[in-house]
Short mmCIF file of C-alpha atoms and ligand atoms in Angstrom, two decimals:
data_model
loop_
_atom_site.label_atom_id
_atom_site.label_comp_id
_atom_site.label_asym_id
_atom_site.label_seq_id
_atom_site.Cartn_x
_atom_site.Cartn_y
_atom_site.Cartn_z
CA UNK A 1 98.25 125.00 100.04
CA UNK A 2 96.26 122.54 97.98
CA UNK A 3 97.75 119.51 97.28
CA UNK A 4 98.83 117.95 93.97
CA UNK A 5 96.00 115.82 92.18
CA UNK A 6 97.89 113.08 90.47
CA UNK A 7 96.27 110.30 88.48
CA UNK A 8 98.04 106.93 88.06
CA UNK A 9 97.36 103.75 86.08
CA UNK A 10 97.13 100.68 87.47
CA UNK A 11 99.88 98.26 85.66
CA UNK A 12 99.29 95.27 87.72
CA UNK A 13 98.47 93.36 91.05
CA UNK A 14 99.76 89.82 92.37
CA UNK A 15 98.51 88.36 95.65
CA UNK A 16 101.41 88.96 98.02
CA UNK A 17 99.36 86.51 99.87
CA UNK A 18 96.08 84.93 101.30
CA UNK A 19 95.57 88.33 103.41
CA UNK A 20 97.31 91.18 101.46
CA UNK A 21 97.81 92.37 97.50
CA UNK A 22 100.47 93.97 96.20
CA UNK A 23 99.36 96.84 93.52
CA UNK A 24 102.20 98.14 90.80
CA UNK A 25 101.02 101.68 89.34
CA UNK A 26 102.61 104.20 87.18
CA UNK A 27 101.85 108.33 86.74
CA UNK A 28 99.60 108.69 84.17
CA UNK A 29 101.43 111.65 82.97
CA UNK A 30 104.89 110.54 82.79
CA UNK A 31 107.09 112.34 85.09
CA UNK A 32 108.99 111.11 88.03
CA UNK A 33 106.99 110.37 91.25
CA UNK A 34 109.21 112.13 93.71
CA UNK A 35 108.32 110.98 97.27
CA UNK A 36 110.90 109.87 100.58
CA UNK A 37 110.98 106.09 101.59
CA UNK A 38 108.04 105.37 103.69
CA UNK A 39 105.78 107.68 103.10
CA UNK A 40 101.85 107.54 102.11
CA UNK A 41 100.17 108.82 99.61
CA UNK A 42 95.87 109.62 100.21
CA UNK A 43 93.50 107.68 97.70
CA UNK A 44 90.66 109.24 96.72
CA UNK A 45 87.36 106.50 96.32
CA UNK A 46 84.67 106.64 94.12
CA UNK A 47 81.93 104.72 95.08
CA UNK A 48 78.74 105.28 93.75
CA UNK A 49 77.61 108.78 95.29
CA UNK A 50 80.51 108.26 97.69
CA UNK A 51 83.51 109.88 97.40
CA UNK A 52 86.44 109.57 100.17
CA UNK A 53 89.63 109.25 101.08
CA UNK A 54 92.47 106.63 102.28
CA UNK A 55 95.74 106.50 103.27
CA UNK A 56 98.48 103.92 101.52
CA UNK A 57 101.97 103.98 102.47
CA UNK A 58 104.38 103.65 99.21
CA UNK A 59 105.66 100.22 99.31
CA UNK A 60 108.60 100.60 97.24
CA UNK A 61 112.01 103.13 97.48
CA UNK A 62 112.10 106.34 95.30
CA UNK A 63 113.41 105.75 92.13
CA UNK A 64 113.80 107.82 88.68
CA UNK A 65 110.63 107.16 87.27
CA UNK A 66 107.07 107.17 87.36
CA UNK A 67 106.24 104.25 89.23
CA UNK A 68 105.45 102.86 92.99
CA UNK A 69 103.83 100.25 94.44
CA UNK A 70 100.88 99.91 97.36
CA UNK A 71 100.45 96.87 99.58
CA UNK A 72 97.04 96.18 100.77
CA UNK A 73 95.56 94.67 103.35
CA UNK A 74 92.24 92.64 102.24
CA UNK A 75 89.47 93.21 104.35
CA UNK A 76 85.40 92.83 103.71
CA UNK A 77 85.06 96.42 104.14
CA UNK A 78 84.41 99.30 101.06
CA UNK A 79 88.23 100.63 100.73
CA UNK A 80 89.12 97.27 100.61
CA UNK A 81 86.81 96.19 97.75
CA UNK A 82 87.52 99.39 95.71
CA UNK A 83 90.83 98.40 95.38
CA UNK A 84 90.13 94.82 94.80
CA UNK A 85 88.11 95.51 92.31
CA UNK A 86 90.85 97.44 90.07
CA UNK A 87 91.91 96.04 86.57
CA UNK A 88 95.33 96.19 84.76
CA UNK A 89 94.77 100.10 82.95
CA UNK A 90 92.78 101.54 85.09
CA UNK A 91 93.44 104.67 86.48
CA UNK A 92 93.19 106.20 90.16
CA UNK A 93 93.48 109.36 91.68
CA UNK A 94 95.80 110.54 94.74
CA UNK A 95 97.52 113.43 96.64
CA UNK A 96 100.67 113.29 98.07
CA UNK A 97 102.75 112.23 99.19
CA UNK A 98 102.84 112.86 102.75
CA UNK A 99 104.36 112.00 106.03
CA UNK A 100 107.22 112.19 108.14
CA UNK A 101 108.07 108.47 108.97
CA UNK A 102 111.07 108.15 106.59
CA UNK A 103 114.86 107.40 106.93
CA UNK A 104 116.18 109.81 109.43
CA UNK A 105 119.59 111.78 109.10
CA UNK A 106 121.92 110.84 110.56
CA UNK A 107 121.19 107.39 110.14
CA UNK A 108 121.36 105.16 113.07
CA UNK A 109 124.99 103.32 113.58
CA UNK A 110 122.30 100.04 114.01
CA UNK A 111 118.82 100.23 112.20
CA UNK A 112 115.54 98.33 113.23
CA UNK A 113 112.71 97.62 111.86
CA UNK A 114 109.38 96.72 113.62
CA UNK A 115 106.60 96.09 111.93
CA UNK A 116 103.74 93.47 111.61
CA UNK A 117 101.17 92.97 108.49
CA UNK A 118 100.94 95.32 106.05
CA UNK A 119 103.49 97.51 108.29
CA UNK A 120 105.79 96.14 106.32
CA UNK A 121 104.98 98.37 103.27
CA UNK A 122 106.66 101.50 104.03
CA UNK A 123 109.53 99.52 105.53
CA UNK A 124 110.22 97.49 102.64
CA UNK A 125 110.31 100.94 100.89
CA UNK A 126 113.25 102.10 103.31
CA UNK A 127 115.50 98.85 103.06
CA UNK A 128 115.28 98.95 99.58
CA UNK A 129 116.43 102.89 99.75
CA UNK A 130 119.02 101.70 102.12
CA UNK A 131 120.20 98.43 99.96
CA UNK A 132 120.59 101.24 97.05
CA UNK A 133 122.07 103.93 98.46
CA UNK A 134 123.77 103.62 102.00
CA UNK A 135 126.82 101.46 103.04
CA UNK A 136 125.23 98.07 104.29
CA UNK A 137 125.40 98.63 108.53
CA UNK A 138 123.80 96.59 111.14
CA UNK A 139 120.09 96.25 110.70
CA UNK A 140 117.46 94.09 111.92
CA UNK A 141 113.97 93.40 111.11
CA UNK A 142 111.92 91.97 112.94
CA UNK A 143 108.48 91.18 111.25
CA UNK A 144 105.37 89.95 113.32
CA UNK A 145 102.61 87.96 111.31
CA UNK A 146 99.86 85.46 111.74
CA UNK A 147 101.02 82.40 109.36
CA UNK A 148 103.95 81.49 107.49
CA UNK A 149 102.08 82.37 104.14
CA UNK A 150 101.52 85.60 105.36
CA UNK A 151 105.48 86.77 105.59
CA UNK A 152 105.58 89.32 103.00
CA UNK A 153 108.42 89.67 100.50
CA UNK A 154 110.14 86.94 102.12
CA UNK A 155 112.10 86.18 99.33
CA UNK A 156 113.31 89.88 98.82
CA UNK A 157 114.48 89.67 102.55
CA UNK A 158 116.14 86.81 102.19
CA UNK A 159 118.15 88.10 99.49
CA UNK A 160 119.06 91.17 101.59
CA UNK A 161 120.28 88.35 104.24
CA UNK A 162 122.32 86.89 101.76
CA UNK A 163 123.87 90.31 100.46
CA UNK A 164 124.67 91.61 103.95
CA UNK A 165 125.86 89.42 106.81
CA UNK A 166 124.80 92.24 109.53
CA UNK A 167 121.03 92.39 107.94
CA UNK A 168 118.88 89.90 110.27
CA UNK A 169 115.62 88.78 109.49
CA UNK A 170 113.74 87.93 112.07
CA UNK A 171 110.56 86.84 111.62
CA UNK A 172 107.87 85.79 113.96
CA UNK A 173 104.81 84.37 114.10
CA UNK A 174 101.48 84.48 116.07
CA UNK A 175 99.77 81.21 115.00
CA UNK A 176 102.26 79.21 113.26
CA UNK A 177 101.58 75.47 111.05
CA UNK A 178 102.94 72.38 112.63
CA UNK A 179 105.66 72.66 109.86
CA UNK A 180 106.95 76.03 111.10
CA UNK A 181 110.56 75.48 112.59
CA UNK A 182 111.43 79.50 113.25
CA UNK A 183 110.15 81.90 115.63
CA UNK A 184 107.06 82.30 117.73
CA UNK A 185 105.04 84.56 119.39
CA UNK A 186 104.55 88.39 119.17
CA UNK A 187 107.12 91.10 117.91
CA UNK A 188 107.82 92.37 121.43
CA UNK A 189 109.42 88.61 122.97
CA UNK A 190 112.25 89.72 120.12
CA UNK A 191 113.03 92.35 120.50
CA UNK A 192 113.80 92.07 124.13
CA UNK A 193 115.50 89.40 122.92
CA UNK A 194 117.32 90.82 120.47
CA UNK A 195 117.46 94.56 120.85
CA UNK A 196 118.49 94.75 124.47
CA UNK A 197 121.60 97.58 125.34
CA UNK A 198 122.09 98.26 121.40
CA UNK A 199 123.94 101.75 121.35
CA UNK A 200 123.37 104.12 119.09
CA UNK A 201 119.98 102.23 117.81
CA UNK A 202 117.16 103.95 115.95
CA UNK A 203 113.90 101.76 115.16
CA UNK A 204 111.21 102.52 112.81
CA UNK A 205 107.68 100.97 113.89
CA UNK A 206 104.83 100.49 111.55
CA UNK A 207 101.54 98.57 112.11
CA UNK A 208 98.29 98.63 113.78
CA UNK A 209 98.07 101.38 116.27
CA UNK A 210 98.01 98.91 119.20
CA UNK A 211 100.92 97.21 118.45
CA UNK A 212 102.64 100.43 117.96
CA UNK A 213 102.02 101.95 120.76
CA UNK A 214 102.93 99.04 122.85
CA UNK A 215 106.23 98.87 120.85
CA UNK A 216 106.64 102.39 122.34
CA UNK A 217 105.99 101.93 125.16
CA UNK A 218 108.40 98.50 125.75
CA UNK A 219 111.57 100.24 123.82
CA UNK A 220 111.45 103.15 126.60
CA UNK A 221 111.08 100.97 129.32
CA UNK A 222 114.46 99.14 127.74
CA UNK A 223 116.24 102.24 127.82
CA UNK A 224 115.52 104.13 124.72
CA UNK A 225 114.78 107.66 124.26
CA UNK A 226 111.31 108.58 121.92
CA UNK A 227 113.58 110.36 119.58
CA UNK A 228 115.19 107.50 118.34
CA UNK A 229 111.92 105.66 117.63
CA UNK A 230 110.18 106.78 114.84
CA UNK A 231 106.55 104.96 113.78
CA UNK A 232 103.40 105.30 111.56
CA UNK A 233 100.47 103.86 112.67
CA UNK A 234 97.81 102.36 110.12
CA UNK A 235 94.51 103.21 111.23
C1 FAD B 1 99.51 106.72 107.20
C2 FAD B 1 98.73 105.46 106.89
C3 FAD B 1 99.25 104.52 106.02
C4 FAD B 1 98.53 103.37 105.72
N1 FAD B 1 99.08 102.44 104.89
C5 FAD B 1 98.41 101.29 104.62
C6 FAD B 1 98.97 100.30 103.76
O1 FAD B 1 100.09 100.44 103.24
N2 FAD B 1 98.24 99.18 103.52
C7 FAD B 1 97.00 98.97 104.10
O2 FAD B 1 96.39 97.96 103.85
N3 FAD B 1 96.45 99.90 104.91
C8 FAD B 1 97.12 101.05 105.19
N4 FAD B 1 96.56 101.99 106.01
C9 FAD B 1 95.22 101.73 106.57
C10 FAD B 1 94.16 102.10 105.55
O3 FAD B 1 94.17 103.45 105.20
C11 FAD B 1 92.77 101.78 106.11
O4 FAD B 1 92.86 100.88 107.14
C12 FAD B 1 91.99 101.18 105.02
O5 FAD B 1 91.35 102.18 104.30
C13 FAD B 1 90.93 100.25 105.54
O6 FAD B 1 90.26 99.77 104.42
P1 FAD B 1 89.01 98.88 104.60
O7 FAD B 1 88.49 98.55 103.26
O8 FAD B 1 89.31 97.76 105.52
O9 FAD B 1 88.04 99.78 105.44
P2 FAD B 1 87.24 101.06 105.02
O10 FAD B 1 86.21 100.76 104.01
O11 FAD B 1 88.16 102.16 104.76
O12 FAD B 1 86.52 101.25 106.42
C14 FAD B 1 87.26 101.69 107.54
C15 FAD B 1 86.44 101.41 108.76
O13 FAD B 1 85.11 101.88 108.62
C16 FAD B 1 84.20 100.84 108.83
N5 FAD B 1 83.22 100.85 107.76
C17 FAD B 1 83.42 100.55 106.48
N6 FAD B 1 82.29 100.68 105.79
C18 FAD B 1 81.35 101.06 106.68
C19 FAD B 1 79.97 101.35 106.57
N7 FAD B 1 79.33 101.26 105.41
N8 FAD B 1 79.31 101.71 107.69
C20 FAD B 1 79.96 101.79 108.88
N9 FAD B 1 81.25 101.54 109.03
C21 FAD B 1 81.94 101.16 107.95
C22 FAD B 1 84.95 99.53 108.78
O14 FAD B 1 84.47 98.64 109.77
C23 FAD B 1 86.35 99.93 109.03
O15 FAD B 1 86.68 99.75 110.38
C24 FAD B 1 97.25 103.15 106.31
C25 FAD B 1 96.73 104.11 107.19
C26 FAD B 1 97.46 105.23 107.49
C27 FAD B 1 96.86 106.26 108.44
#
């Protein structure tokens, strides 16, 4: 089956921060954008006599109306660029969406989240579906990033903190400031630390491939089964 072409219209960007932007775009025909929490949707590039394609996962929950949001890394390279290069009005073109890494039913009794960089797009998407419409139940995030700068949509996890005592944010960084009081070091130290004999977990794990398969690979070795991990891997 072919999928759906939709175009969309770029409303606006803001620089999440010094490594990733944070693009706000609406259907250009209207109707609601139906998609699951967490999943991608396949930008097609025009550049020059170069036309191709790139995956995005949805950064924000599903919601009544014609909009959703992308989160992109910034790199030197051409996707990169494209995107950068976007002004308020212009328009884009897409399939999707697509994917299976999404809230699973049933949910878990205790929900974690794994994710480091831009990872955090489709996972932001999924507490936000949760914060909406599921009872608040134990959750933890654990979020691995470079700098302190570079913790994205710390204040919207903060919040979540503040709404629900069982939501722990956790994150953790690589190369931290000398002002940086919290954690250190790579997503993996917590969640041995954290996640250790948690019954009836399921964990959702989204970054680079690397760290995702490494993630894998240290939450069966602690016991759990690969059908209560689910993951997307940004290549
Ligand atoms: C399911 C899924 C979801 C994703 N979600 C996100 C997301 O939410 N946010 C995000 O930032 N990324 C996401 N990604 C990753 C994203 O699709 C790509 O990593 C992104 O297109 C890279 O863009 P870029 O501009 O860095 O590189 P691109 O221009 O796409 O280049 C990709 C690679 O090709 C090489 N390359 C580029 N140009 C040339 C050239 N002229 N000659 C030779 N080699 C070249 C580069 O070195 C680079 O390694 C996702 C990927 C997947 C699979």
């Amino acid at each position: 089956m072919t999928p759906t072409l939709h175009h969309a219209l770029l409303r606006r960007t803001w620089g999440a921060n010094r490594r990733a932007v944070h693009f706000e775009f609406e259907l250009a025909n209207g109707g609601a954008f139906q998609f699951h929490s967490g999943q991608f949707i396949s930008l097609h590039i025009q550049q020059g006599s170069k036309h191709y394609a790139r995956a995005y996962s949805i950064a924000t929950a599903s919601r009544a109306d014609n909009r959703f949001e992308l989160c992109m890394n910034i790199t030197s390279n051409d996707a990169s660029a494209w995107l950068l290069g976007l002004t308020a009005g212009d328009q884009i073109e897409f399939t999707g969406p697509y994917g299976i890494f999404r809230l699973r039913r049933p949910l878990g009794r205790l929900l974690a989240f794994i994710a480091t960089g831009t990872g955090i797009a489709p996972i932001r998407a999924m507490l936000q579906d949760l914060d909406r419409n599921h009872k608040p139940r134990e959750t933890w995030l654990i979020f691995g990033v470079r700098e302190e700068s570079d913790i994205l949509y710390i204040d919207e996890f903060k919040d979540l903190k503040r709404r629900n005592p069982n939501f722990h944010f956790v994150p953790t960084l690589s190369h931290p400031g000398p002002g940086w009081t919290g954690l250190q070091g790579h997503v993996q130290e917590q969640i041995q630390k954290h996640l250790a004999r948690k019954e009836g977990l399921q964990a959702y794990v989204c970054g680079k491939p690397e760290m995702v398969e490494d993630v894998r690979r240290l939450l069966r070795s602690m016991g759990y089964g690969d059908e209560v991990v689910g993951y997307e891997k940004l290549e």
